[in-house]
Amino acid sequence: MRPDILNPLFAEVAALKGVGPSQVRQLGRLKLTRAIDLAFHLPVMMIDRLAVDALDESLVGRPVVVPLTAARHDRGGPRSPLRVAAVDRGGQWVDLVFFGQSASWAQTRLPIGVEKRIIGKLDRYGQKLQIAHPDVQAMDGPAPPQEREAVYPLTEGLTNRRMAQLVGEALGRVPALAEWIEPSVIARAGWENFAGSLQAAHRIDGGRDRLAYDELLANQLALLLVRADTRARRGRALAGDGRLTAALLAGLPWPLTGAQRRVLGEITGDMAQAQPMLRLLQGDVGSGKTLVGLMAMLTAVEAGTQAALLAPTEILARQHHATLTKQAANLPVRIALLTGRDKGKAREALLADLAEGRIDILIGTHAIFQETVAYHDLGLVVVDEQHRFGVAQRLLLANKAHVPPHVLAMTATPIPRSLALTRFGEMDQSIIDERPPGRQPIDTRVMATARLDEVTAALARHLDGGGQAYWVCPLVDGNEDEDEAAATTRAAFLKARLGEGKVGLVHGRMKGPDKDAVMAEFAAGRLGLLVATTVIEVGVDVPNATLMIIEAAERFGLAQLHQLRGRVGRGAGHSVCLLLRGDELSETARERLKLLRETNDGFRIAEADLKLRGPGEILGTRQSGEEAFRFADPGRVQHYVTMARDDARLLLERDGGLAGVRGQAARVLLYLFERDAGVALLRSG
Ligand code: ADP
Ligand code: MG
């Protein structure tokens, strides 16, 4: 329940003075539906209001204070605005425009021939200069203070002045609130209280740091509460007897790496506890996370339960199914695949097998957690490459079993610590910091696209020598039609050069079975070259492919390029990654590609990407809105993340949790930043 003290702030915008249905709609376009949204709607900059004697073109767009003399009052018709033609001391004409004012009003406020002090933003309307809705003051009154004006993001029909007014009213609804930040933290940072900081932020005069910190603190508190709640539930201890895992290892051509063994110990250690595991497994591309996931699943099966493996794409689900079925071929485990594509009788039979316990391991896309899918006894959920999954989704998935299952999430890309804390802060971390031995570093080169002919010739030689390669085309404006067109054109070009039968194409718009067919041909080595959009970004594993060509590389995020590059260098062969770049490259773009050439360390690359392009780039959630941070850009306030984490811990562990004095204040914080939802979801679920 929302604390009463916040009710005025959470009122709909319609409750504000003078806000009618059409203004509600205008505000709605900016996603401003409640007073709090307005209070959090920060200006983009301040402009000084300029006192001038004469107007000219160069002042268009600025707020000005200028003496003007009215010369004519024009009122076209009852519905058109009132226009007052006025002239400045230098003879420049300007129209003063008023909506909803009468001519008689103008005669009193702006009598013809009398100089007045006019305050407003100078605009251009066609050929003319104009000021809409200015303030009108007498010349002999006190001069207006050299005020600065905040400039707000606007939408059609809303003036900056009106916005400032509404924001002001919303800010007036911010109550005095008890402090939720640890006293020593606030003292050291020298921050004002919440309301003061919010006001300062609206003057672009500080305040933002504290707001960012508040938001991160709310986030960390919510994650720790989720964690505490999940861990307090009674799960089930799953101790394997090693019969399946040992048999699997005996059948593999190589031993586990030291890092794989270490993280596996952490995972099985968790699973052997009655508290449900919440663990995030990180490791650079090619570090062998899949095998660790499989070992964990076999452990769950040994303990008599089922395991589910969730993959982000069908391509990946199928690949996992193929790999695991092969690796576990001689083991008594029943592995099945379920994707959104399975329909009708076959699907029903599979679901019956699952519900009655005739399937041990189910692999699939999100279809495996649909409502109609019932498990006999789900003990472990492994989420592969699902760094896109939000907390709420992870919680839903945990509700799939009678007893909360153990959850292991694996990320495709290494994630910087600050980001891991904001996104996976409720989980423990395991890191694979070692690649299987014998891997040669990938040789990364940057080349101008202008050298396409050379590149194609080198590619032809590579294929003639029995090698395989990928050619990745970038997404064009996120428009799938155009992406497809670009990839199709490139594939046609390459087919003409290299031979029709050697080149396959996959893109996001293809039907599932068609995609699979091409992938299977490529995996079997019958196709030499796979032209693709970023659908092959994560997880695809064809060790014989040792050449990766990425077109217009400057358009990709660094983490994404690293992930793509990780599709090669998976076998013992020498691998090359060619980054083709456009001609006009910005300095930053140059730097980014250089970093990629210099290092193969995914963590370093992810750190750089976080700073340069923000978390959405690394997590692949740019469009999903999953970040939902208003003030805290984890790329820029990384140092606050750990501070907020420690602060949240102190509050919960030392200061008596939400029931304590600081905890009561922190409840308000959770509501302010709408981190209450996750907590509520848990309590009800
Ligand atoms: P990722 O961590 O990117 O998901 P994968 O699980 O796809 O990596 O593993 C990459 C490749 O390394 C696969 O071909 C896999 O079979 C192989 N691999 C995994 N573990 C080992 C190991 N201990 N020794 C040698 N190769 C391994
Ligand atoms: Mg993988």
XYZ file of C-alpha atoms and ligand atoms in Angstrom:
713
model
C 0.000 0.000 0.000
C 1.245 3.408 -0.936
C 2.056 5.645 2.044
C -0.678 8.310 2.380
C 1.868 11.075 2.427
C 2.541 10.399 -1.254
C -1.075 10.570 -2.423
C -0.989 14.191 -3.682
C 2.136 13.402 -5.669
C 0.615 10.326 -7.259
C -2.575 12.150 -8.290
C -3.453 12.119 -11.981
C -2.370 15.228 -13.883
C -6.058 16.073 -14.375
C -6.069 17.055 -10.703
C -3.664 19.936 -11.389
C -4.920 23.492 -11.867
C -6.313 24.184 -15.310
C -5.535 20.765 -16.781
C -8.409 19.659 -18.996
C -8.796 16.597 -21.230
C -6.780 18.016 -24.095
C -3.867 18.904 -21.853
C -4.072 15.436 -20.303
C -3.614 14.079 -23.810
C -0.693 16.375 -24.540
C 1.034 15.361 -21.331
C 0.238 11.744 -22.068
C 2.310 11.985 -25.224
C 5.286 12.672 -22.973
C 4.233 9.801 -20.679
C 3.402 12.324 -17.984
C 0.253 10.952 -16.409
C 0.670 11.761 -12.723
C 1.997 14.709 -10.772
C 5.095 12.708 -9.864
C 5.917 12.246 -13.539
C 5.952 16.023 -13.870
C 8.062 16.420 -10.750
C 10.542 13.967 -12.310
C 10.375 15.651 -15.728
C 13.700 17.450 -15.649
C 14.688 20.333 -17.915
C 17.364 19.802 -20.532
C 19.062 23.163 -19.992
C 18.717 26.661 -18.636
C 18.683 29.754 -20.766
C 19.348 33.218 -19.558
C 16.597 35.654 -20.144
C 18.216 38.439 -22.115
C 17.390 42.100 -21.531
C 17.676 43.919 -24.883
C 16.565 47.169 -26.475
C 16.234 45.842 -29.989
C 15.239 42.442 -31.382
C 16.811 40.645 -34.295
C 16.922 37.219 -35.922
C 19.837 36.035 -33.812
C 17.665 36.102 -30.702
C 15.041 33.704 -32.066
C 14.476 30.877 -29.614
C 15.595 32.820 -26.544
C 13.601 34.300 -23.704
C 13.954 38.068 -23.821
C 12.951 41.172 -21.884
C 12.382 44.056 -24.315
C 10.564 47.417 -24.349
C 7.900 47.384 -27.079
C 5.203 49.792 -28.205
C 1.879 48.465 -29.468
C 0.808 49.876 -32.842
C -2.256 47.825 -33.821
C -4.668 45.258 -32.349
C -5.794 42.555 -34.785
C -8.483 40.092 -34.088
C -9.180 38.006 -37.228
C -12.239 36.161 -35.970
C -13.721 34.680 -32.822
C -11.532 31.577 -33.064
C -8.246 33.060 -34.124
C -5.750 34.423 -31.619
C -5.408 38.042 -30.749
C -2.397 39.641 -32.440
C -0.820 42.856 -31.324
C 1.632 44.383 -33.785
C 4.378 46.084 -31.788
C 7.663 47.803 -32.551
C 10.935 48.000 -30.596
C 13.191 51.032 -30.138
C 15.162 50.165 -33.253
C 12.075 49.968 -35.470
C 11.866 46.146 -35.622
C 8.309 44.805 -35.798
C 7.157 41.864 -33.752
C 3.749 40.241 -33.246
C 2.554 39.553 -29.724
C 0.147 36.621 -29.834
C -2.483 35.796 -27.226
C -4.872 32.880 -27.300
C -8.232 33.323 -25.641
C -7.897 37.042 -24.879
C -10.326 39.723 -26.004
C -9.569 42.954 -27.857
C -10.749 44.995 -24.888
C -8.246 43.185 -22.683
C -5.514 44.238 -25.122
C -6.694 47.834 -25.054
C -6.145 48.014 -21.306
C -2.945 45.941 -21.080
C -1.287 47.070 -24.284
C -2.711 50.460 -25.213
C -1.582 51.744 -28.575
C 1.407 54.103 -28.424
C 2.482 53.176 -24.874
C 5.837 51.444 -24.319
C 5.640 48.321 -22.120
C 8.165 45.857 -20.839
C 7.546 42.548 -22.634
C 8.921 39.242 -21.355
C 8.745 36.037 -23.379
C 10.421 33.738 -25.836
C 11.137 35.186 -29.263
C 9.918 32.975 -32.110
C 9.628 33.215 -35.831
C 6.284 32.690 -37.555
C 6.708 32.637 -41.318
C 8.588 35.828 -42.148
C 7.649 37.548 -38.923
C 9.063 37.653 -35.439
C 6.596 36.886 -32.700
C 6.291 36.317 -28.986
C 3.480 34.081 -27.783
C 1.820 34.767 -24.455
C 4.391 37.210 -23.102
C 4.265 38.778 -19.688
C 3.396 42.472 -19.968
C 4.726 44.907 -17.343
C 4.779 48.655 -16.902
C 8.106 50.300 -17.804
C 8.342 52.133 -14.486
C 7.856 48.987 -12.405
C 10.834 47.227 -10.831
C 13.058 45.594 -13.461
C 12.564 41.840 -13.590
C 15.344 39.840 -11.976
C 17.953 38.486 -14.369
C 16.072 35.231 -14.308
C 17.147 32.050 -15.911
C 14.560 29.852 -17.495
C 14.521 26.081 -17.493
C 13.884 24.510 -20.883
C 11.700 21.411 -20.717
C 11.149 18.638 -23.229
C 7.811 19.565 -24.808
C 5.214 18.290 -27.185
C 3.006 20.074 -29.675
C 0.543 22.429 -28.065
C 2.401 22.762 -24.769
C 4.455 25.890 -24.152
C 7.533 25.855 -22.016
C 5.893 28.342 -19.743
C 2.901 26.121 -19.168
C 5.165 23.156 -18.571
C 7.187 25.097 -16.020
C 3.962 26.046 -14.292
C 2.742 22.455 -14.133
C 6.122 21.218 -12.940
C 6.069 23.920 -10.269
C 2.707 22.768 -9.065
C 3.818 19.150 -9.020
C 6.938 20.079 -7.051
C 4.670 21.822 -4.565
C 3.136 18.412 -3.914
C 6.425 16.869 -2.818
C 6.073 16.487 0.947
C 8.794 16.765 3.543
C 10.102 13.224 3.848
C 12.152 11.451 6.458
C 15.703 10.733 5.288
C 16.341 7.243 3.955
C 20.011 7.578 3.083
C 22.585 6.455 5.660
C 23.621 9.626 7.556
C 27.347 9.177 6.946
C 26.787 8.791 3.200
C 24.745 11.942 2.958
C 27.167 13.889 5.115
C 30.147 12.854 3.030
C 28.426 13.690 -0.240
C 27.026 16.941 1.117
C 23.630 16.364 -0.463
C 20.438 18.251 0.290
C 17.299 16.395 1.244
C 15.173 14.759 -1.439
C 12.819 17.682 -2.088
C 15.682 20.188 -2.174
C 17.645 18.022 -4.570
C 14.670 17.662 -6.864
C 14.230 21.412 -6.930
C 17.904 21.948 -7.633
C 17.687 19.468 -10.490
C 14.931 21.574 -12.019
C 17.229 24.587 -11.880
C 20.047 22.479 -13.340
C 21.919 23.422 -10.268
C 22.956 20.101 -8.769
C 20.607 17.609 -7.191
C 20.899 15.015 -9.913
C 23.579 13.022 -8.144
C 21.410 12.499 -5.147
C 18.433 11.566 -7.305
C 20.549 9.030 -9.167
C 21.738 7.624 -5.869
C 18.180 7.464 -4.526
C 17.089 5.562 -7.560
C 19.956 3.100 -7.303
C 19.273 2.677 -3.612
C 15.627 1.888 -4.337
C 16.775 -0.606 -6.936
C 19.272 -2.296 -4.614
C 16.767 -2.445 -1.789
C 14.189 -4.045 -4.036
C 16.693 -6.623 -5.284
C 17.835 -7.485 -1.775
C 14.222 -7.810 -0.667
C 13.488 -10.084 -3.584
C 16.542 -12.095 -2.678
C 15.637 -12.340 0.983
C 12.123 -13.369 0.102
C 13.152 -16.022 -2.392
C 15.781 -17.430 -0.107
C 13.339 -17.571 2.768
C 11.128 -19.932 0.828
C 11.661 -23.586 1.327
C 13.145 -25.115 -1.751
C 14.596 -28.549 -2.000
C 18.113 -29.776 -1.529
C 19.261 -31.570 -4.686
C 22.320 -33.665 -4.144
C 23.453 -35.678 -7.143
C 25.225 -38.996 -6.793
C 27.513 -38.279 -9.741
C 26.458 -41.245 -11.863
C 25.300 -39.110 -14.826
C 27.848 -36.316 -14.594
C 30.739 -38.761 -14.283
C 29.502 -40.732 -17.275
C 29.189 -37.528 -19.286
C 32.712 -36.419 -18.463
C 34.077 -39.838 -19.281
C 32.628 -39.514 -22.768
C 34.101 -36.070 -23.511
C 37.362 -35.722 -25.432
C 38.711 -33.150 -22.942
C 38.585 -32.494 -19.212
C 36.772 -29.581 -17.601
C 38.852 -26.471 -17.227
C 39.806 -25.439 -13.715
C 37.347 -22.559 -13.861
C 34.536 -24.820 -15.020
C 35.253 -27.152 -12.116
C 35.307 -24.279 -9.635
C 31.979 -22.740 -10.710
C 30.392 -26.162 -10.890
C 31.382 -26.611 -7.257
C 29.675 -23.337 -6.389
C 26.558 -24.362 -8.264
C 26.199 -27.862 -6.877
C 26.991 -26.457 -3.447
C 23.983 -24.157 -3.771
C 21.769 -26.895 -5.132
C 22.580 -29.088 -2.154
C 20.910 -26.487 0.095
C 17.185 -26.276 0.756
C 17.258 -22.552 -0.020
C 16.586 -22.027 -3.726
C 19.733 -21.177 -5.654
C 19.852 -17.775 -7.323
C 23.059 -17.708 -9.285
C 24.387 -15.856 -12.279
C 27.084 -17.582 -14.291
C 29.285 -15.213 -16.240
C 32.035 -16.095 -18.606
C 33.499 -14.746 -21.757
C 32.312 -16.073 -25.110
C 33.619 -19.563 -25.670
C 34.488 -20.183 -22.042
C 32.251 -23.261 -21.969
C 29.147 -22.204 -20.050
C 26.863 -24.649 -21.849
C 28.691 -27.640 -20.474
C 28.479 -26.250 -16.951
C 24.737 -25.788 -17.422
C 24.396 -29.366 -18.643
C 26.335 -30.722 -15.658
C 24.048 -28.809 -13.301
C 20.978 -30.202 -15.062
C 22.302 -33.736 -14.849
C 22.850 -33.211 -11.133
C 19.184 -32.235 -10.774
C 18.180 -35.365 -12.708
C 20.405 -37.530 -10.516
C 18.525 -36.117 -7.551
C 15.270 -37.284 -9.104
C 13.877 -34.041 -10.476
C 13.467 -32.412 -13.864
C 15.500 -29.567 -15.313
C 14.597 -26.942 -17.899
C 16.925 -24.982 -20.167
C 15.578 -21.715 -21.524
C 17.239 -20.287 -24.653
C 16.591 -16.862 -26.178
C 16.132 -17.956 -29.786
C 14.956 -21.026 -31.628
C 18.265 -21.398 -33.383
C 19.974 -21.619 -30.045
C 17.385 -23.916 -28.489
C 17.809 -26.327 -31.368
C 21.567 -26.152 -31.211
C 21.556 -26.857 -27.473
C 19.201 -29.751 -28.000
C 21.473 -31.207 -30.670
C 24.642 -30.731 -28.589
C 23.219 -32.070 -25.356
C 21.541 -35.034 -27.017
C 24.852 -35.919 -28.619
C 26.916 -35.435 -25.474
C 24.443 -37.365 -23.353
C 23.766 -40.011 -26.010
C 24.842 -42.929 -23.855
C 23.260 -41.725 -20.642
C 19.850 -42.739 -19.315
C 18.378 -39.222 -19.622
C 15.400 -38.207 -21.666
C 15.922 -34.839 -23.326
C 13.185 -33.057 -25.273
C 12.819 -29.848 -27.224
C 9.829 -27.517 -27.099
C 9.533 -24.331 -29.110
C 6.660 -22.075 -30.103
C 6.627 -23.931 -33.371
C 5.476 -27.228 -31.893
C 1.726 -27.577 -32.321
C -1.052 -30.122 -32.221
C -0.681 -33.806 -31.360
C 3.091 -33.862 -31.071
C 3.004 -30.975 -28.628
C 0.278 -32.584 -26.567
C 2.171 -35.848 -26.342
C 5.276 -33.981 -25.261
C 3.389 -32.038 -22.617
C 1.885 -35.255 -21.261
C 5.342 -36.815 -21.027
C 6.579 -33.756 -19.222
C 3.685 -33.665 -16.769
C 4.047 -37.358 -15.998
C 7.786 -37.220 -15.561
C 8.848 -39.105 -18.689
C 11.068 -36.197 -19.710
C 14.102 -35.335 -17.588
C 15.434 -32.271 -19.367
C 13.317 -29.881 -21.396
C 15.041 -27.416 -23.691
C 13.290 -24.595 -25.465
C 12.424 -20.980 -25.948
C 10.073 -19.108 -23.620
C 7.406 -21.586 -24.775
C 8.628 -23.889 -22.013
C 7.207 -21.564 -19.374
C 3.826 -20.919 -20.891
C 0.839 -21.456 -18.690
C -0.194 -24.663 -20.414
C 3.164 -26.273 -19.714
C 3.119 -28.268 -16.490
C 6.129 -30.021 -15.044
C 6.044 -33.200 -13.049
C 8.713 -32.018 -10.660
C 10.908 -29.134 -11.779
C 14.051 -28.865 -9.684
C 16.336 -26.600 -11.708
C 15.874 -23.869 -14.276
C 18.853 -22.843 -16.383
C 18.419 -19.621 -18.326
C 20.983 -19.473 -21.108
C 22.141 -16.258 -22.717
C 19.119 -14.656 -21.164
C 20.741 -11.491 -19.996
C 17.644 -9.843 -21.421
C 15.471 -11.352 -18.753
C 14.284 -8.915 -16.110
C 13.788 -9.601 -12.416
C 10.014 -9.829 -12.771
C 10.356 -12.469 -15.482
C 12.808 -14.441 -13.397
C 10.339 -14.384 -10.557
C 7.490 -15.642 -12.712
C 9.583 -18.480 -13.924
C 10.450 -19.487 -10.402
C 6.750 -19.878 -9.728
C 6.500 -22.752 -12.218
C 7.093 -25.451 -9.658
C 5.360 -26.564 -6.460
C 8.561 -25.976 -4.602
C 10.630 -23.013 -5.849
C 13.274 -24.453 -8.215
C 16.939 -23.588 -8.180
C 17.745 -20.950 -10.788
C 20.971 -20.632 -12.743
C 21.224 -17.769 -15.233
C 24.030 -17.679 -17.783
C 24.943 -14.512 -19.636
C 26.182 -14.283 -23.186
C 28.379 -11.330 -22.543
C 30.503 -10.510 -19.565
C 28.761 -7.774 -17.623
C 30.600 -5.073 -15.672
C 30.149 -5.418 -11.951
C 28.079 -2.255 -11.514
C 25.651 -3.360 -14.179
C 25.502 -6.910 -12.883
C 24.559 -5.453 -9.510
C 21.764 -3.293 -10.889
C 20.368 -6.003 -13.121
C 21.147 -9.224 -11.301
C 21.676 -7.878 -7.818
C 19.524 -10.536 -6.208
C 21.800 -13.278 -7.488
C 25.121 -14.728 -6.440
C 27.830 -14.571 -9.045
C 30.061 -17.233 -10.528
C 32.669 -16.265 -13.060
C 34.507 -18.491 -15.531
C 37.736 -16.611 -16.054
C 39.544 -19.127 -18.213
C 39.081 -20.440 -21.716
C 39.570 -24.069 -22.717
C 43.230 -24.675 -23.507
C 44.586 -24.687 -27.024
C 42.512 -21.787 -28.232
C 44.469 -19.340 -30.311
C 43.670 -15.681 -29.944
C 41.424 -14.331 -32.671
C 43.277 -12.101 -35.059
C 41.096 -8.993 -35.418
C 41.606 -6.532 -38.259
C 39.810 -3.374 -39.322
C 39.453 -2.708 -43.063
C 37.685 -0.131 -45.201
C 34.586 -1.417 -46.980
C 36.098 0.085 -50.117
C 38.373 -2.955 -50.158
C 35.431 -5.291 -50.655
C 37.011 -6.957 -53.677
C 40.134 -7.914 -51.772
C 38.034 -9.216 -48.913
C 35.903 -11.294 -51.259
C 39.002 -12.744 -52.915
C 40.469 -13.702 -49.524
C 37.148 -15.235 -48.548
C 37.112 -17.291 -51.755
C 40.577 -18.672 -50.934
C 39.460 -19.478 -47.396
C 36.466 -21.454 -48.656
C 38.500 -23.220 -51.342
C 40.841 -24.421 -48.617
C 37.897 -26.111 -46.881
C 37.299 -23.378 -44.338
C 33.956 -21.960 -43.289
C 33.008 -18.368 -42.574
C 30.303 -15.992 -41.371
C 29.366 -12.707 -43.014
C 27.300 -10.487 -40.746
C 25.181 -7.666 -42.145
C 24.117 -4.910 -39.788
C 20.592 -4.022 -38.844
C 19.412 -1.087 -40.904
C 17.423 1.259 -38.676
C 15.871 -1.711 -36.925
C 13.493 -2.007 -39.844
C 13.225 -5.702 -40.573
C 12.256 -5.247 -44.223
C 15.332 -3.197 -44.903
C 17.563 -5.472 -42.862
C 16.342 -8.356 -44.887
C 16.855 -6.467 -48.135
C 20.433 -5.550 -47.226
C 21.322 -9.101 -46.206
C 19.617 -10.548 -49.280
C 21.472 -8.195 -51.596
C 24.783 -9.024 -49.961
C 24.079 -12.748 -50.183
C 23.252 -12.435 -53.884
C 26.495 -10.544 -54.483
C 28.519 -13.189 -52.661
C 26.731 -16.058 -54.378
C 27.655 -14.527 -57.725
C 31.303 -14.344 -56.687
C 31.722 -17.548 -54.707
C 29.251 -19.956 -56.227
C 25.544 -20.399 -55.575
C 25.833 -23.632 -53.616
C 28.360 -22.376 -51.110
C 26.399 -19.521 -49.612
C 23.475 -19.670 -47.170
C 21.415 -16.818 -45.763
C 19.582 -16.409 -42.454
C 17.752 -13.339 -41.262
C 15.156 -12.520 -38.634
C 12.214 -12.570 -41.021
C 12.711 -16.116 -42.229
C 10.381 -18.857 -41.073
C 11.781 -21.025 -38.292
C 12.094 -24.254 -40.299
C 13.837 -22.438 -43.162
C 16.322 -20.918 -40.734
C 16.961 -24.324 -39.149
C 17.544 -25.937 -42.519
C 20.211 -23.375 -43.422
C 21.842 -23.585 -39.982
C 21.938 -27.364 -40.200
C 23.578 -27.232 -43.637
C 26.174 -24.838 -42.294
C 26.823 -26.828 -39.123
C 27.262 -29.972 -41.237
C 29.834 -28.189 -43.386
C 27.811 -28.401 -46.597
C 27.650 -24.614 -46.788
C 30.909 -22.708 -46.693
C 29.570 -19.260 -45.955
C 26.706 -18.138 -43.788
C 25.424 -14.648 -44.514
C 23.352 -13.447 -41.597
C 21.902 -10.530 -39.739
C 22.578 -10.419 -36.022
C 20.280 -13.408 -35.473
C 23.459 -15.424 -35.080
C 24.711 -13.079 -32.418
C 24.514 -15.350 -29.438
C 25.581 -18.873 -28.798
C 25.967 -20.398 -32.239
C 28.737 -22.947 -32.106
C 30.381 -24.249 -35.306
C 34.057 -24.822 -34.434
C 35.168 -25.299 -38.039
C 34.131 -21.736 -38.934
C 37.268 -19.661 -38.414
C 36.609 -16.495 -40.387
C 34.150 -13.810 -39.313
C 33.432 -10.800 -41.486
C 31.314 -8.003 -40.040
C 30.056 -5.320 -42.338
C 29.639 -1.688 -41.170
C 31.179 -2.695 -37.861
C 30.989 0.851 -36.536
C 27.221 0.464 -36.237
C 27.415 -2.305 -33.675
C 27.912 -2.033 -29.948
C 31.297 -3.214 -28.699
C 29.853 -5.994 -26.609
C 27.848 -7.117 -29.604
C 30.933 -7.163 -31.819
C 32.781 -9.153 -29.198
C 29.906 -11.603 -29.029
C 29.842 -11.929 -32.824
C 33.584 -12.365 -32.946
C 33.197 -15.126 -30.371
C 31.465 -17.257 -33.012
C 34.973 -18.025 -34.330
C 38.035 -19.147 -32.399
C 36.076 -22.098 -31.036
C 38.304 -24.828 -32.380
C 42.051 -25.312 -32.509
C 42.382 -23.498 -35.866
C 43.705 -19.975 -36.326
C 40.754 -17.578 -36.524
C 40.367 -14.171 -38.103
C 37.757 -11.479 -37.587
C 37.529 -8.757 -40.233
C 35.721 -5.607 -39.234
C 34.662 -3.729 -42.351
C 34.177 -0.065 -41.691
C 32.589 2.779 -43.624
C 34.669 5.690 -44.930
C 33.476 8.425 -42.645
C 34.386 7.328 -39.172
C 34.077 9.510 -36.099
C 36.933 9.676 -33.630
C 34.962 7.642 -31.065
C 34.076 5.006 -33.639
C 37.767 4.712 -34.505
C 38.654 4.349 -30.811
C 36.031 1.686 -30.301
C 37.204 -0.459 -33.181
C 40.771 -0.021 -32.011
C 39.876 -1.329 -28.557
C 38.377 -4.398 -30.120
C 41.516 -4.994 -32.132
C 43.666 -4.646 -29.057
C 41.863 -6.788 -26.560
C 39.966 -10.022 -26.427
C 38.931 -9.475 -22.839
C 35.154 -9.376 -22.742
C 34.997 -7.688 -19.346
C 37.174 -4.808 -20.494
C 35.132 -4.422 -23.643
C 31.862 -4.437 -21.713
C 33.140 -1.740 -19.340
C 33.985 0.456 -22.289
C 30.631 -0.200 -23.908
C 28.798 0.651 -20.716
C 30.501 4.025 -20.627
C 30.044 4.700 -24.316
C 26.606 3.401 -25.115
C 24.839 2.515 -21.892
C 23.504 -0.743 -20.465
C 20.911 -1.430 -23.154
C 23.699 -2.094 -25.586
C 25.274 -4.794 -23.481
C 22.078 -6.378 -22.295
C 20.310 -6.070 -25.625
C 17.367 -4.377 -23.929
C 17.630 -0.961 -25.494
C 14.083 -1.051 -26.821
C 12.448 -3.038 -24.067
C 12.389 -0.321 -21.433
C 13.613 -2.898 -18.956
C 16.177 -0.464 -17.545
C 13.516 1.925 -16.292
C 15.977 4.256 -14.630
C 14.932 7.880 -14.700
C 18.046 9.451 -13.261
C 20.670 6.791 -12.828
C 22.520 5.904 -15.962
C 24.582 2.939 -14.776
C 27.182 3.845 -17.362
C 27.841 7.145 -15.684
C 27.200 6.632 -11.992
C 28.913 3.287 -11.560
C 30.594 4.319 -8.332
C 27.196 4.900 -6.752
C 26.049 1.376 -7.451
C 28.308 -0.267 -4.899
C 27.658 2.549 -2.421
C 23.923 2.031 -2.793
C 24.381 -1.712 -2.462
C 26.245 -1.323 0.840
C 23.734 1.232 2.057
C 20.808 -1.081 1.272
C 22.560 -3.930 3.076
C 23.128 -1.817 6.171
C 19.523 -0.778 6.180
C 18.263 -4.345 5.988
C 20.821 -6.035 8.180
C 21.809 -3.447 10.772
C 19.029 -0.880 10.888
C 16.150 -3.261 11.372
C 14.921 -3.635 7.770
C 11.769 -1.954 6.517
C 10.288 -1.979 10.011
C 13.051 0.230 11.456
C 13.010 4.019 11.476
C 15.146 4.339 8.363
C 13.193 1.440 6.880
C 9.948 3.387 7.182
C 11.544 6.202 5.240
C 12.872 3.699 2.711
C 9.383 2.354 2.046
C 8.522 5.799 0.724
C 11.621 5.659 -1.437
C 10.558 2.308 -2.925
C 7.212 3.799 -3.889
C 8.697 6.993 -5.274
C 10.808 4.997 -7.673
C 8.201 2.344 -8.208
C 10.343 -0.503 -7.046
C 7.460 -1.709 -4.928
C 6.084 -3.851 -7.750
C 8.745 -6.551 -7.559
C 8.379 -6.759 -3.831
C 4.597 -6.943 -3.993
C 4.724 -9.574 -6.716
C 6.771 -11.745 -4.451
C 4.628 -11.301 -1.417
C 1.497 -12.256 -3.281
C 3.068 -15.086 -5.301
P 29.909 -20.168 -24.169
O 30.504 -19.946 -22.838
O 30.174 -19.034 -25.114
O 28.466 -20.532 -24.128
P 30.205 -22.812 -25.199
O 29.545 -23.473 -24.080
O 29.435 -22.661 -26.471
O 30.720 -21.378 -24.771
O 31.593 -23.545 -25.448
C 32.463 -23.155 -26.471
C 33.162 -24.359 -27.082
O 34.108 -24.893 -26.166
C 32.214 -25.493 -27.418
O 32.551 -25.981 -28.685
C 32.470 -26.517 -26.330
O 32.229 -27.815 -26.760
C 33.921 -26.300 -26.019
N 34.331 -26.649 -24.647
C 33.589 -26.501 -23.522
N 34.297 -26.898 -22.439
C 35.521 -27.280 -22.883
C 36.688 -27.789 -22.243
N 36.765 -27.948 -20.928
N 37.764 -28.089 -23.014
C 37.704 -27.909 -24.356
N 36.629 -27.450 -25.023
C 35.545 -27.133 -24.302
Mg 26.722 -20.256 -24.836
